[in-house]
């Protein structure tokens, strides 16, 4: 596909105000595509199927990110139904952000694969930006992190690399159609080491306190998370953080021909988030 053809192509970017979607919009635009940003403020609601057609109509491709968790039962239904509607409207090229090693996400992935779409799955490791944006940032800013990750090591990925991978996948014609790309950062770090690097870069004393997943779930319910959602998160964390993901992949290099950004680079550029 030439850049000229891409210039005439419109990509719907869901979650466009979120961590990955905002960067995907930038990367996809930089690759020469038109971007149609989709989020609730722009009239697109995953929970209201009547809003989908308006967002999808006349587009050529879509980046799908299901809010909160790709493994939630509602995600399986939502992604499957939206993908079938997209295909019906002629928007066949769909790229779904999924989670690496998350058993609960397999049903959602399957729903996309059986929708008739020209699909690509981008299975990502834990985001570096979980420490600087979203629900954990306040805690990190105020002294550290209590989390059910024990001393397990994770290859944190910079969401900008996910965005570049999505743009490259969309720019590569059929090359990644019907394929799963597993993307991670370049280095394994425990959550203790990650918090330690943030502590060193900011000069703030930050501590990491590991807790059992079940105790973490109970704390979530005390903070108002519905019991069912907390139970789901406990199950997801028990799986994701049991050591199965303590392995680096070369997915970013395979797609982009360059190494993924290191956690240290992310920390250097994000100190404002913690100060
Ligand atoms: N965190 C990780 O380490 C990790 C790793 C791998 C995969 N994932 C997957 O990444 C996904 C989350 O992606 P993210 O972190 O980029 O998202 P995010 O930063 O949590 O943002 C969520 C986005 O979804 C939009 N949104 C929320 N509710 C919506 C609704 N009902 N209808 C339409 N849009 C809605 C939000 O925009 P508005 O509020 O403006 O509508 C926002 O743009 C999940 O599926 C998760 O499983 C996460």
Short mmCIF file of C-alpha atoms and ligand atoms in Angstrom, two decimals:
data_model
loop_
_atom_site.label_atom_id
_atom_site.label_comp_id
_atom_site.label_asym_id
_atom_site.label_seq_id
_atom_site.Cartn_x
_atom_site.Cartn_y
_atom_site.Cartn_z
CA UNK A 1 0.00 0.00 0.00
CA UNK A 2 1.46 3.39 -0.94
CA UNK A 3 1.25 6.46 1.24
CA UNK A 4 -1.09 7.97 -1.33
CA UNK A 5 -3.62 5.17 -0.90
CA UNK A 6 -3.35 5.52 2.88
CA UNK A 7 -4.13 9.21 2.60
CA UNK A 8 -7.53 8.27 1.24
CA UNK A 9 -8.19 5.70 3.95
CA UNK A 10 -10.08 6.38 7.15
CA UNK A 11 -9.28 4.50 10.34
CA UNK A 12 -11.76 4.54 13.23
CA UNK A 13 -9.81 4.71 16.51
CA UNK A 14 -11.86 3.61 19.52
CA UNK A 15 -10.70 4.63 23.00
CA UNK A 16 -9.25 7.70 21.30
CA UNK A 17 -9.08 9.65 24.56
CA UNK A 18 -7.36 6.77 26.37
CA UNK A 19 -3.79 5.59 26.86
CA UNK A 20 -3.36 3.54 23.70
CA UNK A 21 -6.06 5.12 21.52
CA UNK A 22 -4.64 8.65 21.80
CA UNK A 23 -1.21 7.39 20.66
CA UNK A 24 -2.71 5.13 17.99
CA UNK A 25 -4.50 8.16 16.56
CA UNK A 26 -1.15 10.03 16.38
CA UNK A 27 0.78 7.14 14.84
CA UNK A 28 -1.93 6.27 12.34
CA UNK A 29 -2.19 9.92 11.29
CA UNK A 30 1.58 10.13 10.95
CA UNK A 31 1.41 7.06 8.68
CA UNK A 32 -0.84 9.03 6.34
CA UNK A 33 -4.31 7.78 7.26
CA UNK A 34 -7.34 9.88 8.09
CA UNK A 35 -8.35 9.26 11.72
CA UNK A 36 -11.93 9.13 12.97
CA UNK A 37 -11.60 9.38 16.75
CA UNK A 38 -14.28 7.46 18.65
CA UNK A 39 -15.18 7.79 22.32
CA UNK A 40 -18.31 8.62 24.25
CA UNK A 41 -17.79 12.37 23.92
CA UNK A 42 -17.83 11.83 20.15
CA UNK A 43 -21.03 9.84 20.18
CA UNK A 44 -19.61 6.31 20.19
CA UNK A 45 -20.62 4.06 23.09
CA UNK A 46 -19.67 0.38 23.36
CA UNK A 47 -22.76 -0.08 25.53
CA UNK A 48 -25.12 1.40 22.95
CA UNK A 49 -25.02 -0.50 19.62
CA UNK A 50 -27.22 2.16 18.00
CA UNK A 51 -24.19 4.50 18.04
CA UNK A 52 -21.86 2.14 16.18
CA UNK A 53 -22.99 2.44 12.53
CA UNK A 54 -22.61 6.22 12.49
CA UNK A 55 -19.00 5.87 13.68
CA UNK A 56 -18.09 3.05 11.31
CA UNK A 57 -19.87 4.04 8.10
CA UNK A 58 -17.55 4.66 5.11
CA UNK A 59 -14.43 3.93 7.13
CA UNK A 60 -11.80 1.49 5.86
CA UNK A 61 -10.40 0.05 9.09
CA UNK A 62 -10.76 0.26 12.86
CA UNK A 63 -8.59 -0.04 15.95
CA UNK A 64 -10.68 -1.70 18.65
CA UNK A 65 -9.95 -1.22 22.32
CA UNK A 66 -12.50 -2.40 24.82
CA UNK A 67 -12.56 -0.18 27.93
CA UNK A 68 -11.46 -1.63 31.26
CA UNK A 69 -10.66 -5.18 30.19
CA UNK A 70 -10.65 -7.11 26.92
CA UNK A 71 -11.37 -10.29 28.89
CA UNK A 72 -14.61 -9.07 30.48
CA UNK A 73 -17.70 -11.03 29.35
CA UNK A 74 -19.20 -7.77 28.03
CA UNK A 75 -16.10 -7.34 25.85
CA UNK A 76 -16.69 -10.68 24.14
CA UNK A 77 -20.25 -9.72 23.28
CA UNK A 78 -19.38 -6.13 22.36
CA UNK A 79 -16.36 -6.86 20.18
CA UNK A 80 -18.15 -9.73 18.40
CA UNK A 81 -21.27 -7.69 17.69
CA UNK A 82 -19.37 -4.58 16.65
CA UNK A 83 -17.04 -6.56 14.39
CA UNK A 84 -19.99 -8.22 12.64
CA UNK A 85 -21.64 -4.84 12.16
CA UNK A 86 -18.39 -3.36 10.83
CA UNK A 87 -18.01 -6.19 8.31
CA UNK A 88 -21.62 -5.70 7.26
CA UNK A 89 -20.85 -2.03 6.60
CA UNK A 90 -17.75 -2.94 4.58
CA UNK A 91 -15.23 -2.07 7.31
CA UNK A 92 -13.39 -5.36 7.16
CA UNK A 93 -9.92 -4.44 8.46
CA UNK A 94 -10.04 -4.64 12.26
CA UNK A 95 -7.14 -4.55 14.73
CA UNK A 96 -7.96 -5.50 18.32
CA UNK A 97 -5.82 -4.67 21.33
CA UNK A 98 -5.69 -7.75 23.50
CA UNK A 99 -3.74 -8.83 26.54
CA UNK A 100 -0.85 -11.24 26.49
CA UNK A 101 -1.32 -14.35 28.60
CA UNK A 102 -4.87 -13.43 29.68
CA UNK A 103 -7.01 -16.57 29.41
CA UNK A 104 -10.19 -14.49 29.87
CA UNK A 105 -9.38 -12.58 26.66
CA UNK A 106 -9.42 -15.65 24.40
CA UNK A 107 -13.23 -15.61 23.99
CA UNK A 108 -13.11 -11.96 22.85
CA UNK A 109 -10.31 -12.75 20.41
CA UNK A 110 -12.35 -15.67 19.07
CA UNK A 111 -15.38 -13.41 18.64
CA UNK A 112 -13.30 -11.15 16.41
CA UNK A 113 -11.79 -14.04 14.46
CA UNK A 114 -15.19 -15.54 13.65
CA UNK A 115 -16.79 -12.20 12.69
CA UNK A 116 -15.74 -12.35 9.07
CA UNK A 117 -13.29 -9.48 9.53
CA UNK A 118 -9.76 -9.24 8.17
CA UNK A 119 -8.44 -9.29 11.73
CA UNK A 120 -5.15 -8.72 13.50
CA UNK A 121 -4.66 -9.25 17.23
CA UNK A 122 -2.09 -7.17 19.05
CA UNK A 123 -1.49 -8.94 22.37
CA UNK A 124 0.35 -6.54 24.65
CA UNK A 125 2.21 -6.98 27.90
CA UNK A 126 1.59 -4.75 30.92
CA UNK A 127 1.80 -1.05 29.92
CA UNK A 128 4.60 1.15 31.33
CA UNK A 129 1.99 3.93 31.35
CA UNK A 130 -0.01 2.04 34.01
CA UNK A 131 2.42 3.75 36.40
CA UNK A 132 1.91 7.27 34.98
CA UNK A 133 -1.70 7.39 33.71
CA UNK A 134 -4.90 5.80 34.95
CA UNK A 135 -5.95 4.22 38.23
CA UNK A 136 -2.48 3.54 39.74
CA UNK A 137 -0.86 6.93 39.23
CA UNK A 138 -2.25 8.63 42.34
CA UNK A 139 -0.92 5.87 44.55
CA UNK A 140 2.53 5.98 42.94
CA UNK A 141 2.59 9.76 43.26
CA UNK A 142 1.82 9.48 46.97
CA UNK A 143 4.44 7.03 48.14
CA UNK A 144 4.42 3.81 46.22
CA UNK A 145 2.34 0.92 45.06
CA UNK A 146 0.48 -1.90 46.78
CA UNK A 147 -0.16 -4.54 44.16
CA UNK A 148 -0.72 -8.32 43.83
CA UNK A 149 2.34 -8.92 41.64
CA UNK A 150 4.70 -10.52 44.17
CA UNK A 151 8.22 -10.46 42.78
CA UNK A 152 7.18 -11.60 39.31
CA UNK A 153 8.97 -9.95 36.39
CA UNK A 154 7.15 -8.32 33.51
CA UNK A 155 8.41 -6.82 30.21
CA UNK A 156 6.54 -3.50 30.51
CA UNK A 157 5.71 -2.01 27.11
CA UNK A 158 5.51 1.67 26.24
CA UNK A 159 2.06 2.34 24.73
CA UNK A 160 3.75 4.42 22.02
CA UNK A 161 5.25 1.19 20.72
CA UNK A 162 1.82 -0.42 20.66
CA UNK A 163 0.60 2.57 18.65
CA UNK A 164 3.46 2.33 16.18
CA UNK A 165 2.82 -1.39 15.77
CA UNK A 166 -0.88 -0.78 15.05
CA UNK A 167 0.00 1.87 12.45
CA UNK A 168 2.58 -0.42 10.82
CA UNK A 169 0.12 -3.34 10.77
CA UNK A 170 -2.46 -1.15 9.02
CA UNK A 171 0.18 0.14 6.59
CA UNK A 172 1.33 -3.35 5.64
CA UNK A 173 -1.56 -4.38 3.40
CA UNK A 174 -2.44 -8.04 3.96
CA UNK A 175 0.79 -8.95 5.74
CA UNK A 176 -0.66 -9.16 9.24
CA UNK A 177 -4.20 -10.14 8.32
CA UNK A 178 -5.27 -13.24 10.27
CA UNK A 179 -2.22 -12.96 12.53
CA UNK A 180 -1.50 -12.39 16.20
CA UNK A 181 1.39 -10.13 17.15
CA UNK A 182 2.67 -10.49 20.71
CA UNK A 183 4.39 -7.28 21.80
CA UNK A 184 6.45 -6.59 24.92
CA UNK A 185 9.07 -4.16 26.12
CA UNK A 186 12.76 -5.09 25.87
CA UNK A 187 13.51 -5.82 29.54
CA UNK A 188 12.06 -7.84 32.40
CA UNK A 189 11.49 -5.90 35.60
CA UNK A 190 9.69 -6.77 38.80
CA UNK A 191 7.11 -4.26 40.01
CA UNK A 192 9.52 -3.55 42.88
CA UNK A 193 12.28 -2.72 40.38
CA UNK A 194 9.90 -0.60 38.29
CA UNK A 195 8.83 1.45 41.33
CA UNK A 196 12.52 1.65 42.29
CA UNK A 197 13.42 3.18 38.92
CA UNK A 198 10.63 5.75 39.30
CA UNK A 199 11.84 6.50 42.83
CA UNK A 200 15.39 7.05 41.62
CA UNK A 201 14.36 9.29 38.72
CA UNK A 202 12.05 11.47 40.83
CA UNK A 203 14.15 11.52 44.01
CA UNK A 204 11.00 10.54 45.94
CA UNK A 205 10.99 7.67 48.40
CA UNK A 206 8.54 5.17 46.90
CA UNK A 207 7.87 1.68 48.15
CA UNK A 208 6.35 -1.41 46.59
CA UNK A 209 4.18 -3.63 48.81
CA UNK A 210 3.12 -6.98 47.36
CA UNK A 211 -0.23 -8.36 48.54
CA UNK A 212 -2.07 -11.60 47.74
CA UNK A 213 -4.57 -11.14 44.86
CA UNK A 214 -7.54 -11.98 47.09
CA UNK A 215 -6.58 -9.35 49.68
CA UNK A 216 -6.20 -6.87 46.82
CA UNK A 217 -9.72 -7.75 45.59
CA UNK A 218 -11.12 -7.20 49.09
CA UNK A 219 -9.43 -3.79 49.22
CA UNK A 220 -10.97 -2.91 45.84
CA UNK A 221 -14.47 -3.69 47.12
CA UNK A 222 -13.82 -1.52 50.20
CA UNK A 223 -12.99 1.30 47.74
CA UNK A 224 -16.34 0.78 46.01
CA UNK A 225 -15.49 -1.56 43.12
CA UNK A 226 -18.51 -3.88 42.63
CA UNK A 227 -17.84 -7.36 44.10
CA UNK A 228 -18.28 -9.10 40.71
CA UNK A 229 -15.78 -6.77 39.02
CA UNK A 230 -13.28 -7.16 41.88
CA UNK A 231 -13.60 -10.96 41.65
CA UNK A 232 -12.97 -10.81 37.89
CA UNK A 233 -9.86 -8.66 38.41
CA UNK A 234 -8.55 -11.05 41.07
CA UNK A 235 -8.85 -13.95 38.61
CA UNK A 236 -7.18 -11.94 35.84
CA UNK A 237 -4.28 -10.88 38.10
CA UNK A 238 -3.84 -14.40 39.49
CA UNK A 239 -3.28 -15.61 35.93
CA UNK A 240 -1.37 -12.68 34.43
CA UNK A 241 1.04 -12.38 37.34
CA UNK A 242 1.85 -16.04 37.96
CA UNK A 243 5.08 -15.92 35.96
CA UNK A 244 3.67 -17.00 32.57
CA UNK A 245 4.45 -13.55 31.12
CA UNK A 246 8.00 -13.28 32.48
CA UNK A 247 9.42 -13.46 28.99
CA UNK A 248 10.38 -10.89 26.38
CA UNK A 249 9.17 -11.25 22.77
CA UNK A 250 10.58 -9.74 19.58
CA UNK A 251 7.14 -8.67 18.29
CA UNK A 252 7.96 -4.95 18.20
CA UNK A 253 11.22 -5.56 16.34
CA UNK A 254 9.55 -7.91 13.87
CA UNK A 255 6.87 -5.36 12.95
CA UNK A 256 8.84 -2.10 13.27
CA UNK A 257 12.40 -3.20 12.54
CA UNK A 258 13.60 -1.47 15.71
CA UNK A 259 13.86 -2.24 19.41
CA UNK A 260 11.00 -1.30 21.74
CA UNK A 261 11.46 1.66 24.08
CA UNK A 262 13.03 0.78 27.41
CA UNK A 263 11.25 1.39 30.74
CA UNK A 264 14.05 3.81 31.68
CA UNK A 265 13.20 6.03 28.70
CA UNK A 266 9.53 6.03 29.72
CA UNK A 267 10.48 6.97 33.31
CA UNK A 268 12.80 9.79 32.18
CA UNK A 269 10.06 11.29 30.04
CA UNK A 270 7.24 10.87 32.56
CA UNK A 271 8.61 12.35 35.79
CA UNK A 272 6.02 15.15 35.64
CA UNK A 273 3.32 12.52 36.29
CA UNK A 274 4.76 11.78 39.75
CA UNK A 275 5.84 15.19 40.94
N1 LIG B 1 -3.30 -1.84 31.11
C1 LIG B 1 -2.53 -2.78 30.57
O1 LIG B 1 -1.39 -3.00 30.98
C2 LIG B 1 -3.08 -3.58 29.41
C3 LIG B 1 -2.27 -4.55 28.78
C4 LIG B 1 -2.77 -5.24 27.68
C5 LIG B 1 -4.06 -4.97 27.23
N2 LIG B 1 -4.82 -4.05 27.88
C6 LIG B 1 -6.19 -3.76 27.39
O2 LIG B 1 -6.24 -2.41 27.03
C7 LIG B 1 -7.60 -1.98 27.08
C8 LIG B 1 -7.65 -0.59 27.69
O3 LIG B 1 -6.95 0.26 26.81
P1 LIG B 1 -6.41 1.69 27.23
O4 LIG B 1 -5.58 1.53 28.48
O5 LIG B 1 -5.82 2.31 26.03
O6 LIG B 1 -7.76 2.42 27.61
P2 LIG B 1 -7.97 3.54 28.74
O7 LIG B 1 -6.79 4.44 28.82
O8 LIG B 1 -8.46 2.83 29.95
O9 LIG B 1 -9.14 4.36 28.11
C9 LIG B 1 -10.40 3.81 27.86
C10 LIG B 1 -10.95 4.47 26.61
O10 LIG B 1 -12.21 3.90 26.32
C11 LIG B 1 -13.18 4.96 26.25
N3 LIG B 1 -14.43 4.44 26.81
C12 LIG B 1 -14.70 4.15 28.11
N4 LIG B 1 -15.95 3.67 28.20
C13 LIG B 1 -16.47 3.68 26.93
C14 LIG B 1 -17.70 3.30 26.36
N5 LIG B 1 -18.71 2.81 27.11
N6 LIG B 1 -17.88 3.45 25.03
C15 LIG B 1 -16.91 3.95 24.26
N7 LIG B 1 -15.69 4.32 24.72
C16 LIG B 1 -15.49 4.18 26.05
C17 LIG B 1 -12.62 6.10 27.05
O11 LIG B 1 -13.07 7.31 26.51
P3 LIG B 1 -14.29 8.13 27.10
O12 LIG B 1 -14.28 7.95 28.59
O13 LIG B 1 -13.93 9.53 26.67
O14 LIG B 1 -15.49 7.60 26.41
C18 LIG B 1 -11.12 5.96 26.76
O15 LIG B 1 -10.82 6.57 25.52
C19 LIG B 1 -8.37 -3.04 27.84
O16 LIG B 1 -9.12 -3.78 26.92
C20 LIG B 1 -7.28 -3.89 28.45
O17 LIG B 1 -7.68 -5.25 28.63
C21 LIG B 1 -4.36 -3.35 28.94
#
